[in-house]
Amino acid sequence: MDTRKPAQDFTLRIRRYDPDSGEAPYWDEHTVTLEPHRSVLEGLLQAKAKYDGSIGVRCSCRAAICGSCGVRINDKPGLACHTHLEEALKRSKDGKITVEPMGNMPVIKDLIVDMDAVHWKKINRVTPWLIGKTPVPEREYVVDRVSMVDVTQTMACIQCGACVSDCLSMEVDPGFIGPAALAKAYRFVGDPRDAEQQQRLKDLAEDPNGIYNCTHCFKCVEACPKGVAPMNQIMRLRRRAGSDHHIDDRNNGHRHEAAFVTLVKQGGLLHEAELLPRSYGGDSWFGKFAPKAGAELVSSLPVITKAVLRRKVNPKLALVPHKIPKQDVKAVREIFDTIGSREERYELNLYVVGDDKDLEQPVAGAVEDRSTT
Amino acid sequence: MPSHDVLIIGAGLAGQRAALAAAQAGVTVAIMSKVHPVRSHSVAAAGGINAAVSVTDDWRSHAYDTVKGSDFLGDQDAIEVMCSEAPAEVMHLEHIGVTFHRNDDGLLDLRAFGGASVKRTAYVADITGQAILHVLYEQLMKHSDTVDRYEEWFTTSLILDDEGTCTGCVARNIRTGDMEVFTAKNVILASGGAGQIWKPSTNALICTADGITQAYRAGVPLMDMEMIQYHPTTLLENGFLITEGARGEGAHLLNSEGERFMEKYAPNKMELASRDVVSRAEQTEINEGRGVGEDGAGIYLDITVVPKKRTLEALREIVNIGKDFAGVDITKEPILIRPGQHYIMGGVKTDVDGATPVPGLYAAGEVACVSVHGGNRLGANSLLDTLIFGRRSGEHAAERAKSMTMPTNDRTQLLKDEAEIKEIIGRPKTGRRVSEIKDELGTVMNRYVAVFRDEAGLQHAHEVVRRLKEEAKSAYIDDQGTVFNQDVLGAIELGYMLDAAECCVVAALERKESRGAQFRTDFPERNDDEWQKHINTSINGDDVPTIHYSPVTITQWQPEERKY
């Protein structure tokens, strides 16, 4: 970023909505003059100060700490104060910077959304406070050094709602607890002082809107301005629920994951037709003869038929296992062997190792997860 | 009409701590804030919180460092309260969930901080304020049955009865525009500082002196208002804060000659002298032509001397700030900084229980002046101040409430405030824009009421503030609506800022010596004989505030020459 470029004009196309007026939302344009490395928020504030004080936007710290100014800029969620005008312009299709309120939450006015109705309600869902182990010590709880650095990644969440804004699972299933709240949940599950980790995990695994409702789309990881990587935290919750606490959830999430992994390990690629019977009938070839798997197959038939009719699924390709070259299958198995042979679980954590590019060697310095096993 | 035993205005650390303490004492509590509580400016406190928790430390050492840091203007009884209660408060925070970083033994790790004689600062990376604020909010969610929350409500006035007792406030629901009278046996102001009076400032846009001026207008004196902290390391680019934790972890300050110039000013503590000393040193280097960057207006902060792994673990937020707001990778190159407005030591005059001279009105946190910071606050003492005096005022107000009946309020003040808002909205667009006046105020204050001051500059600043107060009466806005009319609130905030700014200027003119953050080039020495006393400013109608003095409480530390 060059901070010496002179000021230039930027046109902001702001989505306005005035609930007092009874009119539908509309687009409003203002041209502001700022250096290219200034933020979209500074642009909005200049428009507000100079041309129209009625533009509604929550903001406070201007430095990506308070989490107030979550918006969508050229179709991507983020903090207005954390997005440079220059970068925003690069993503623009027509030379104008589009600023809209966040998604998945009702709009109150202009760029201001009702976070209580969605975001905070979901935060409340995960019992968002420490349930400390007893007896409470006289001084501090004595805990491992790394564990506190580890949970700092989720403590770093500023509750801006950017991840909620673009969560694809929540879009189709508004009941989904969602990325921010589940990251918050990890903050307690990963905290060795918490007395109810098992109970928390069971709760989140058994809830049909819980950890197994995430579809790994990475939208929340991209959206997060603070590197919290909510999806990673959801995956860590799953590992703790399934591998560590052996919670056989009624959503079949854990068994589904186990079957998925086995299939990839065996064939180098997923074999879709095997996935369902194995998930329900036990993680083996015989799974498909289990009564539970049969029942699930029958109940899934309408969905499968629909998928075939809409050409989402090609029956031939789905039923026949994928063939990939032997050396590729071998390479995949080697990855499994390398990871499986480690005595401790390694997980990437920004606060411990920095960004991927900061890693001098791929594995060295990765944090070890000393969770209860 | 909502009524509560204790009503807290402001939901940063002081406010939330007060609410939890009052609720625990078994009275009815409400907490009100113009922003959602986790947006409060406490979230930006980075480096940590001071407490003598180490077995080799002693709270008296912490207290002495604080007294010395205050340049012997802090009240020592209050400092003793704060420092002696600090370890228990930090342990309480730890127990309710704050993820303080640990040492290899699994105990609280402590980092070095400015003006401290030992490592005494507990921390969560460089997001300590955020971590504590979010954990307190977790507790508010947990105790939602005992603490009512009014989030996004803007206070327009405090209500006083005929005897001069505070009985509640008038507030506007920002989401709907509805006005409401809140009745309370006790009101605790915890609405933070006044940084937006300066431009630039490290402070958030919400720090507009609301509580300071509400109390002032209710007749409470403001104390130590001339004491404005300039933080030594704010981004040259835009005034954003770079935590003192950076220097605590070992970062150096360098001038254009590559010299660690703090050797000249504070040979023992170097970069970790108290903030007023370091800021003055930097400004001197800049003024004498040894600054760096464009126009030589900056200083280098070199964090590359800190091991990279440690920087990523303990200073990640400033890695982000450097990257996002200055285009600098702080692990590889120095970053350009300068002194920048950061904190107001002065504020609403209170005793050690947070009580102001107005019965039923308390204040805690940056809005208040107990005075524990005197002429200069030590880094990592602000979080402590908010929590200790937040808790104490919560407890004290709850006790007071137990022996009282609920007062009654009529709608007089509400109608007055409603009329004022209507008047602002209806102003013709013939005067100046509110944003213009705010801009001019910030620029003038940052020019004349800054690191170095003198009579002529302060006089000029005062004239400008007086003129702006006049102009503000006809300043116009655009928004005519009810839902989230931030424009009209901005006009009210401007009024708050102008009143508080005048007190700052008047007090700085009055103090004819140099002490702590007040450095008068025309009176460069500290003068204990004449000026070891607090300056109080009180409202005097529309006229210039009246000045009176109060003594500094000394318990065990006599004034001495201050060297670092």
Coordinates of N, CA, C and O in Angstrom, one line a residue, chain A residues 1 3 19-20 37-38 45 48-63 65-68 81-82 84 108-109 112 115-116 120 123-124 128-130 136-143 145 148-149 151-152 155-159 184 187-188 191 193 226 350-352 354-355 358, chain B residues 36 38-39 43-44 53 91 94-108 124-125 127 130-131 134-135 137-139 141-142 151-152 175 196 201-206 237-238 240 294 308-309 312-313 316-317 321 323-327 433 435 478-479 481-487:
Chain A
M1 N 0.8 -1.2 0.0 CA 0.0 0.0 0.0 C 0.9 1.2 0.0 O 1.8 1.4 0.8
T3 N 1.1 5.0 0.8 CA 0.4 6.0 1.6 C 0.6 7.4 1.0 O 0.2 8.4 1.6
P19 N -36.9 4.3 7.3 CA -38.2 3.7 7.7 C -39.3 4.7 8.0 O -40.5 4.4 8.0
D20 N -38.9 6.0 8.3 CA -39.9 7.0 8.5 C -40.7 7.3 7.3 O -41.9 7.7 7.4
H37 N -5.6 5.2 0.1 CA -5.5 4.3 1.2 C -6.4 4.6 2.4 O -6.4 3.8 3.4
R38 N -7.2 5.6 2.2 CA -8.2 5.9 3.3 C -9.3 4.9 3.2 O -9.5 4.2 2.2
L45 N -18.0 9.0 6.2 CA -18.0 10.1 7.1 C -17.9 11.4 6.4 O -18.5 12.4 6.8
K48 N -21.2 12.2 4.9 CA -22.1 12.6 6.0 C -21.8 14.0 6.5 O -22.7 14.8 6.6
A49 N -20.5 14.3 6.6 CA -20.1 15.6 7.2 C -20.4 16.8 6.2 O -20.8 17.8 6.5
K50 N -20.1 16.5 4.9 CA -20.2 17.5 3.9 C -21.5 17.6 3.2 O -22.0 18.7 2.9
Y51 N -22.1 16.5 2.9 CA -23.3 16.5 2.0 C -24.6 16.1 2.6 O -25.7 16.7 2.4
D52 N -24.6 15.0 3.4 CA -25.9 14.5 3.9 C -25.7 13.8 5.3 O -25.3 12.7 5.4
G53 N -26.0 14.6 6.3 CA -25.8 14.1 7.7 C -26.8 13.0 8.0 O -26.7 12.4 9.1
S54 N -27.8 12.7 7.1 CA -28.8 11.7 7.5 C -28.4 10.3 7.1 O -29.1 9.3 7.4
I55 N -27.2 10.1 6.5 CA -26.7 8.8 6.2 C -26.5 8.0 7.5 O -25.7 8.4 8.3
G56 N -27.2 6.9 7.6 CA -27.1 6.1 8.9 C -26.0 5.0 8.8 O -26.1 4.2 7.9
V57 N -25.0 5.1 9.6 CA -24.0 4.1 9.7 C -23.5 4.0 11.1 O -23.2 5.1 11.7
R58 N -23.4 2.8 11.7 CA -22.8 2.7 13.1 C -21.3 2.8 12.9 O -20.8 2.1 12.1
C59 N -20.7 3.5 13.8 CA -19.2 3.5 13.7 C -18.7 4.1 15.0 O -19.4 4.9 15.7
S60 N -17.5 3.7 15.4 CA -17.0 4.3 16.6 C -15.4 4.5 16.6 O -14.9 5.5 16.5
C61 N -14.7 3.3 16.6 CA -13.3 3.4 16.8 C -12.5 3.8 15.6 O -11.4 4.3 15.7
R62 N -13.0 3.5 14.4 CA -12.3 3.7 13.1 C -11.1 2.8 12.8 O -10.4 3.0 11.8
A63 N -10.8 1.9 13.8 CA -9.5 1.2 13.7 C -9.8 -0.4 13.8 O -8.9 -1.1 14.2
I65 N -11.6 -2.2 15.7 CA -11.5 -2.8 17.1 C -12.9 -2.9 17.7 O -13.2 -3.9 18.4
C66 N -13.8 -2.0 17.4 CA -15.1 -1.9 18.1 C -16.1 -2.8 17.4 O -17.1 -3.2 18.1
G67 N -16.0 -3.1 16.1 CA -16.9 -3.9 15.5 C -18.2 -3.3 15.1 O -19.2 -4.0 14.8
S68 N -18.3 -2.0 15.1 CA -19.6 -1.3 14.8 C -20.0 -1.3 13.3 O -21.1 -1.3 13.0
C81 N -14.3 0.5 8.0 CA -13.1 1.2 8.4 C -11.8 0.4 8.1 O -10.7 0.8 8.2
H82 N -12.1 -0.9 7.7 CA -11.0 -1.8 7.4 C -10.8 -2.1 6.0 O -10.0 -2.9 5.6
H84 N -9.9 -0.4 2.3 CA -9.3 0.8 1.7 C -10.2 1.2 0.5 O -10.6 0.3 -0.2
I108 N -32.5 -1.7 9.8 CA -33.3 -0.7 10.6 C -33.3 0.6 9.8 O -34.4 1.2 9.6
K109 N -32.1 1.1 9.4 CA -32.1 2.3 8.6 C -30.8 2.3 7.8 O -29.7 1.9 8.4
I112 N -27.6 0.4 8.8 CA -27.7 -0.1 10.2 C -28.7 -1.3 10.2 O -29.8 -1.2 9.8
M115 N -28.9 -6.2 14.9 CA -28.0 -7.3 15.3 C -28.6 -8.1 16.4 O -28.3 -9.3 16.6
D116 N -29.5 -7.5 17.3 CA -30.1 -8.2 18.4 C -31.0 -9.3 17.9 O -31.0 -10.4 18.4
W120 N -27.0 -11.4 18.2 CA -26.9 -11.5 19.7 C -27.8 -12.6 20.2 O -27.5 -13.3 21.2
I123 N -25.7 -15.6 19.8 CA -24.6 -15.6 20.8 C -25.2 -16.2 22.2 O -24.6 -17.0 22.8
N124 N -26.4 -15.7 22.5 CA -27.0 -16.1 23.7 C -27.3 -17.6 23.8 O -27.4 -18.2 24.8
P128 N -23.0 -18.1 26.7 CA -21.8 -17.4 26.5 C -21.1 -16.8 27.7 O -20.8 -15.7 27.8
W129 N -20.9 -17.7 28.7 CA -20.1 -17.2 29.8 C -19.3 -18.4 30.4 O -19.8 -19.6 30.2
L130 N -18.2 -18.2 31.0 CA -17.4 -19.3 31.6 C -18.2 -19.9 32.8 O -18.7 -19.2 33.6
V136 N -13.3 -22.7 43.2 CA -12.6 -21.6 42.6 C -11.4 -21.3 43.4 O -11.4 -21.2 44.6
P137 N -10.2 -21.3 42.7 CA -9.0 -21.1 43.5 C -8.9 -19.7 44.1 O -9.6 -18.8 43.7
E138 N -8.0 -19.6 45.1 CA -7.9 -18.3 45.8 C -7.2 -17.3 44.8 O -7.6 -16.2 44.7
R139 N -6.2 -17.8 44.2 CA -5.5 -17.0 43.1 C -6.0 -17.4 41.8 O -7.2 -17.8 41.6
E140 N -5.2 -17.2 40.7 CA -5.7 -17.6 39.4 C -5.7 -19.1 39.2 O -5.0 -19.8 39.9
Y141 N -6.6 -19.5 38.3 CA -6.6 -20.9 37.8 C -5.2 -21.2 37.2 O -4.7 -20.3 36.4
V142 N -4.5 -22.3 37.5 CA -3.3 -22.6 36.9 C -3.5 -23.3 35.6 O -4.1 -24.4 35.7
V143 N -3.2 -22.8 34.5 CA -3.5 -23.4 33.2 C -2.3 -23.3 32.3 O -1.4 -22.4 32.5
R145 N 0.2 -22.5 29.4 CA 0.5 -21.2 28.7 C -0.2 -21.2 27.3 O -0.8 -20.2 27.0
M148 N -4.1 -20.5 26.7 CA -4.6 -19.2 26.8 C -4.3 -18.4 25.5 O -5.1 -17.6 25.0
V149 N -3.1 -18.7 24.9 CA -2.8 -18.0 23.7 C -3.8 -18.6 22.6 O -4.2 -17.8 21.7
V151 N -6.9 -19.7 22.9 CA -8.3 -19.1 22.8 C -8.3 -17.6 22.5 O -9.4 -17.1 22.2
T152 N -7.1 -17.0 22.5 CA -7.1 -15.6 22.1 C -7.6 -15.4 20.7 O -8.2 -14.4 20.4
M155 N -11.1 -15.1 21.3 CA -11.4 -13.8 22.0 C -11.3 -12.6 21.1 O -11.8 -11.5 21.4
A156 N -10.5 -12.7 20.1 CA -10.2 -11.6 19.2 C -11.5 -11.2 18.4 O -11.5 -10.2 17.7
C157 N -12.5 -12.0 18.4 CA -13.8 -11.7 17.7 C -14.4 -10.4 18.3 O -14.5 -10.3 19.5
I158 N -14.7 -9.5 17.4 CA -15.2 -8.2 17.8 C -16.7 -8.1 17.6 O -17.3 -7.0 17.7
Q159 N -17.4 -9.2 17.3 CA -18.8 -9.3 17.2 C -19.4 -8.3 16.2 O -20.4 -7.6 16.4
K184 N -17.6 -18.3 19.4 CA -17.7 -18.0 20.8 C -17.8 -19.2 21.6 O -17.2 -19.3 22.7
R187 N -14.5 -20.6 22.4 CA -13.8 -19.8 23.4 C -13.9 -20.5 24.8 O -13.0 -20.3 25.6
F188 N -15.0 -21.2 25.0 CA -15.2 -21.8 26.3 C -14.8 -23.3 26.3 O -14.2 -23.8 27.2
D191 N -11.2 -23.4 26.6 CA -10.7 -22.8 27.9 C -10.6 -23.9 29.0 O -11.7 -24.4 29.4
R193 N -10.4 -23.8 31.9 CA -11.0 -23.5 33.2 C -12.5 -23.8 33.2 O -13.1 -23.8 34.3
K226 N -10.8 -10.1 11.6 CA -9.8 -10.2 12.7 C -9.1 -11.6 12.7 O -8.5 -12.0 13.7
L350 N -3.5 -18.6 14.5 CA -2.9 -17.4 14.1 C -2.1 -16.8 15.2 O -1.0 -16.2 14.9
Y351 N -2.6 -16.8 16.4 CA -1.9 -16.2 17.5 C -0.6 -16.9 17.9 O 0.3 -16.3 18.5
V352 N -0.5 -18.1 17.5 CA 0.7 -18.9 17.8 C 1.7 -18.9 16.7 O 2.9 -18.7 16.9
G354 N 1.2 -17.2 13.5 CA 1.1 -16.1 12.5 C 0.4 -16.6 11.3 O -0.3 -17.6 11.3
D355 N 0.5 -15.9 10.2 CA -0.2 -16.3 8.9 C 0.5 -17.4 8.3 O 1.7 -17.7 8.7
D358 N 3.8 -16.7 7.3 CA 4.8 -16.5 8.3 C 5.5 -17.8 8.7 O 6.6 -17.8 9.3
Chain B
H36 N -24.0 -0.1 21.6 CA -24.0 -1.5 22.2 C -22.8 -1.6 23.1 O -21.7 -1.1 22.7
V38 N -20.5 -3.6 23.9 CA -19.1 -4.1 23.4 C -18.5 -3.1 22.4 O -17.3 -3.3 22.0
R39 N -19.2 -2.0 22.0 CA -18.6 -1.0 21.1 C -18.0 0.1 22.0 O -17.4 1.0 21.4
V43 N -12.9 -1.0 24.8 CA -12.5 -2.1 23.9 C -11.1 -1.8 23.3 O -10.4 -2.7 22.9
A44 N -10.8 -0.5 23.2 CA -9.5 -0.2 22.5 C -8.3 -0.2 23.5 O -7.2 -0.1 23.0
V53 N 0.3 -8.4 41.6 CA -0.1 -9.8 41.9 C 1.1 -10.7 42.1 O 0.9 -11.8 42.7
M91 N -7.8 -11.0 40.1 CA -8.2 -12.4 40.3 C -9.7 -12.6 40.0 O -10.1 -13.6 39.5
E94 N -10.1 -12.9 36.4 CA -9.6 -14.2 36.0 C -10.7 -15.2 36.2 O -11.0 -16.1 35.4
H95 N -11.3 -15.2 37.4 CA -12.2 -16.2 37.7 C -13.5 -16.2 36.9 O -14.1 -17.2 36.6
I96 N -13.9 -15.0 36.5 CA -15.1 -14.9 35.6 C -14.8 -15.2 34.2 O -15.8 -15.2 33.3
G97 N -13.6 -15.3 33.8 CA -13.3 -15.8 32.4 C -12.3 -15.0 31.6 O -12.0 -15.4 30.5
V98 N -11.7 -13.9 32.1 CA -10.7 -13.2 31.3 C -9.5 -14.1 31.0 O -9.0 -14.8 31.9
T99 N -9.2 -14.2 29.7 CA -8.1 -15.2 29.3 C -6.7 -14.6 29.4 O -6.0 -14.5 28.4
F100 N -6.4 -14.1 30.6 CA -5.0 -13.6 30.8 C -4.0 -14.5 30.3 O -4.1 -15.7 30.6
H101 N -3.0 -14.0 29.6 CA -1.9 -14.9 29.2 C -1.1 -15.4 30.4 O -1.0 -14.7 31.4
R102 N -0.5 -16.5 30.2 CA 0.2 -17.2 31.3 C 1.7 -17.3 31.1 O 2.2 -17.3 29.9
N103 N 2.4 -17.5 32.2 CA 3.9 -17.8 32.0 C 4.0 -19.3 32.0 O 3.0 -20.1 32.0
D104 N 5.3 -19.8 31.9 CA 5.5 -21.2 31.8 C 5.0 -22.0 33.0 O 4.8 -23.3 32.9
D105 N 4.8 -21.4 34.1 CA 4.3 -22.1 35.3 C 2.7 -22.1 35.3 O 2.1 -22.6 36.3
G106 N 2.1 -21.5 34.3 CA 0.7 -21.5 34.2 C 0.1 -20.4 35.0 O -1.2 -20.3 35.2
L107 N 0.9 -19.5 35.6 CA 0.4 -18.3 36.4 C 0.3 -17.1 35.5 O 0.9 -17.1 34.4
L108 N -0.4 -16.1 35.9 CA -0.5 -14.8 35.2 C 0.9 -14.3 34.7 O 1.8 -14.2 35.6
V124 N -3.9 -9.7 27.9 CA -4.4 -10.7 27.0 C -3.8 -10.2 25.6 O -4.4 -9.2 25.0
A125 N -2.7 -10.7 25.1 CA -2.1 -10.2 23.9 C -2.1 -8.7 24.0 O -1.6 -8.1 25.0
I127 N -5.0 -7.1 23.3 CA -6.5 -6.8 23.2 C -7.0 -6.9 24.6 O -8.2 -7.4 24.8
Q130 N -10.5 -5.3 25.2 CA -11.5 -6.0 24.5 C -11.8 -7.3 25.3 O -13.0 -7.6 25.5
A131 N -10.8 -8.0 25.7 CA -11.1 -9.3 26.4 C -11.9 -9.0 27.7 O -12.8 -9.8 28.0
H134 N -15.5 -7.8 26.8 CA -16.4 -8.9 26.4 C -16.7 -9.9 27.5 O -17.8 -10.4 27.5
V135 N -15.8 -10.1 28.4 CA -16.1 -11.0 29.5 C -17.1 -10.4 30.4 O -18.0 -11.1 30.9
Y137 N -19.4 -8.3 29.5 CA -20.7 -8.4 28.8 C -21.2 -9.8 28.9 O -22.5 -10.0 29.0
E138 N -20.4 -10.8 28.9 CA -20.8 -12.2 29.1 C -21.6 -12.3 30.4 O -22.6 -12.9 30.5
Q139 N -21.0 -11.6 31.4 CA -21.6 -11.6 32.7 C -23.0 -10.9 32.7 O -23.9 -11.3 33.4
M141 N -24.9 -10.8 30.2 CA -25.9 -11.7 29.5 C -26.3 -12.7 30.5 O -27.5 -13.1 30.6
K142 N -25.4 -13.2 31.3 CA -25.7 -14.2 32.3 C -26.7 -13.7 33.3 O -27.6 -14.4 33.8
E151 N -29.8 -0.5 25.5 CA -28.7 -0.4 24.5 C -29.1 0.5 23.4 O -30.2 0.4 22.9
E152 N -28.2 1.4 23.0 CA -28.5 2.5 22.0 C -29.6 3.4 22.5 O -30.6 3.7 21.8
R175 N -33.1 4.1 18.4 CA -33.7 3.2 17.4 C -35.1 3.7 17.0 O -35.6 3.5 15.9
Q196 N -12.7 13.3 21.5 CA -13.1 13.9 20.2 C -13.0 15.4 20.2 O -13.2 16.1 19.2
S201 N -7.2 12.2 17.5 CA -7.2 11.6 18.8 C -7.2 10.1 18.7 O -7.7 9.5 17.7
T202 N -6.7 9.4 19.7 CA -6.8 7.9 19.6 C -8.2 7.5 20.0 O -8.6 6.3 19.8
N203 N -9.0 8.4 20.5 CA -10.3 8.0 21.0 C -11.3 7.8 19.9 O -11.2 8.4 18.9
A204 N -12.3 7.0 20.3 CA -13.4 6.7 19.3 C -14.2 7.9 19.1 O -14.2 8.8 19.9
L205 N -15.0 7.8 18.0 CA -15.9 8.9 17.7 C -17.0 9.1 18.8 O -17.6 10.2 18.8
I206 N -17.2 8.1 19.6 CA -18.2 8.3 20.7 C -17.8 9.0 21.9 O -18.5 9.3 22.8
E237 N 0.3 8.7 10.6 CA -0.7 8.8 9.5 C -2.1 9.3 10.0 O -2.6 10.2 9.4
N238 N -2.6 8.8 11.1 CA -4.0 9.1 11.4 C -4.3 9.1 12.9 O -5.4 9.3 13.3
F240 N -4.0 6.7 15.2 CA -4.4 5.5 15.9 C -3.4 5.1 16.9 O -2.2 5.3 16.7
E294 N 7.5 12.6 6.5 CA 7.2 13.8 5.8 C 7.2 15.0 6.7 O 6.6 14.9 7.8
K308 N 10.2 -12.1 16.5 CA 9.0 -12.1 15.7 C 7.9 -13.0 16.3 O 6.8 -12.6 16.3
K309 N 8.3 -14.1 16.8 CA 7.3 -15.0 17.4 C 6.6 -14.4 18.5 O 5.3 -14.5 18.7
L312 N 4.1 -11.8 17.2 CA 2.9 -12.3 16.6 C 1.9 -12.8 17.7 O 0.7 -12.8 17.6
E313 N 2.5 -13.3 18.8 CA 1.7 -13.8 19.9 C 1.1 -12.7 20.8 O 0.0 -12.7 21.2
R316 N -0.2 -8.8 18.3 CA -0.8 -9.1 17.0 C -1.7 -8.0 16.4 O -1.7 -7.7 15.3
E317 N -2.4 -7.3 17.4 CA -3.3 -6.2 16.9 C -2.5 -5.1 16.2 O -2.9 -4.5 15.3
I321 N -2.7 -3.4 12.7 CA -2.9 -1.9 12.5 C -1.8 -1.4 11.6 O -2.0 -0.6 10.7
K323 N -0.1 -3.0 9.3 CA -0.4 -3.5 7.9 C -1.6 -2.8 7.3 O -1.5 -2.3 6.1
D324 N -2.7 -2.7 8.0 CA -3.9 -2.1 7.4 C -4.0 -0.6 7.3 O -4.6 -0.1 6.4
F325 N -3.3 0.1 8.3 CA -3.5 1.5 8.3 C -2.2 2.3 8.0 O -2.3 3.5 7.9
A326 N -1.1 1.6 7.9 CA 0.1 2.3 7.6 C 0.9 1.6 6.5 O 1.9 2.1 6.1
G327 N 0.5 0.5 6.1 CA 1.2 -0.3 5.1 C 2.6 -0.7 5.5 O 3.5 -0.8 4.7
R433 N -22.2 24.2 9.4 CA -22.6 22.8 9.7 C -21.9 22.4 11.0 O -20.9 22.8 11.4
S435 N -20.5 19.6 11.7 CA -19.3 18.9 11.4 C -18.1 19.9 11.3 O -17.0 19.7 11.7
D478 N -28.9 17.9 8.8 CA -29.7 17.5 7.6 C -30.9 16.6 8.0 O -31.9 16.6 7.4
D479 N -30.6 15.7 9.0 CA -31.6 14.6 9.2 C -32.8 15.1 10.0 O -32.6 15.7 11.1
G481 N -35.4 12.9 10.6 CA -36.1 11.7 11.0 C -36.1 11.4 12.5 O -35.5 12.1 13.3
T482 N -36.7 10.3 12.8 CA -36.8 9.8 14.2 C -35.9 8.6 14.4 O -35.2 8.5 15.4
V483 N -35.9 7.7 13.4 CA -35.1 6.4 13.6 C -33.6 6.7 13.3 O -33.3 7.2 12.3
F484 N -32.8 6.4 14.3 CA -31.4 6.6 14.2 C -31.0 7.9 13.6 O -30.2 8.0 12.6
N485 N -31.5 9.0 14.2 CA -31.1 10.3 13.8 C -29.8 10.6 14.5 O -29.7 11.2 15.5
Q486 N -28.7 10.2 13.8 CA -27.4 10.4 14.4 C -27.0 11.9 14.3 O -26.1 12.4 15.1
D487 N -27.5 12.5 13.3 CA -27.2 13.9 13.1 C -27.6 14.8 14.3 O -26.8 15.6 14.7

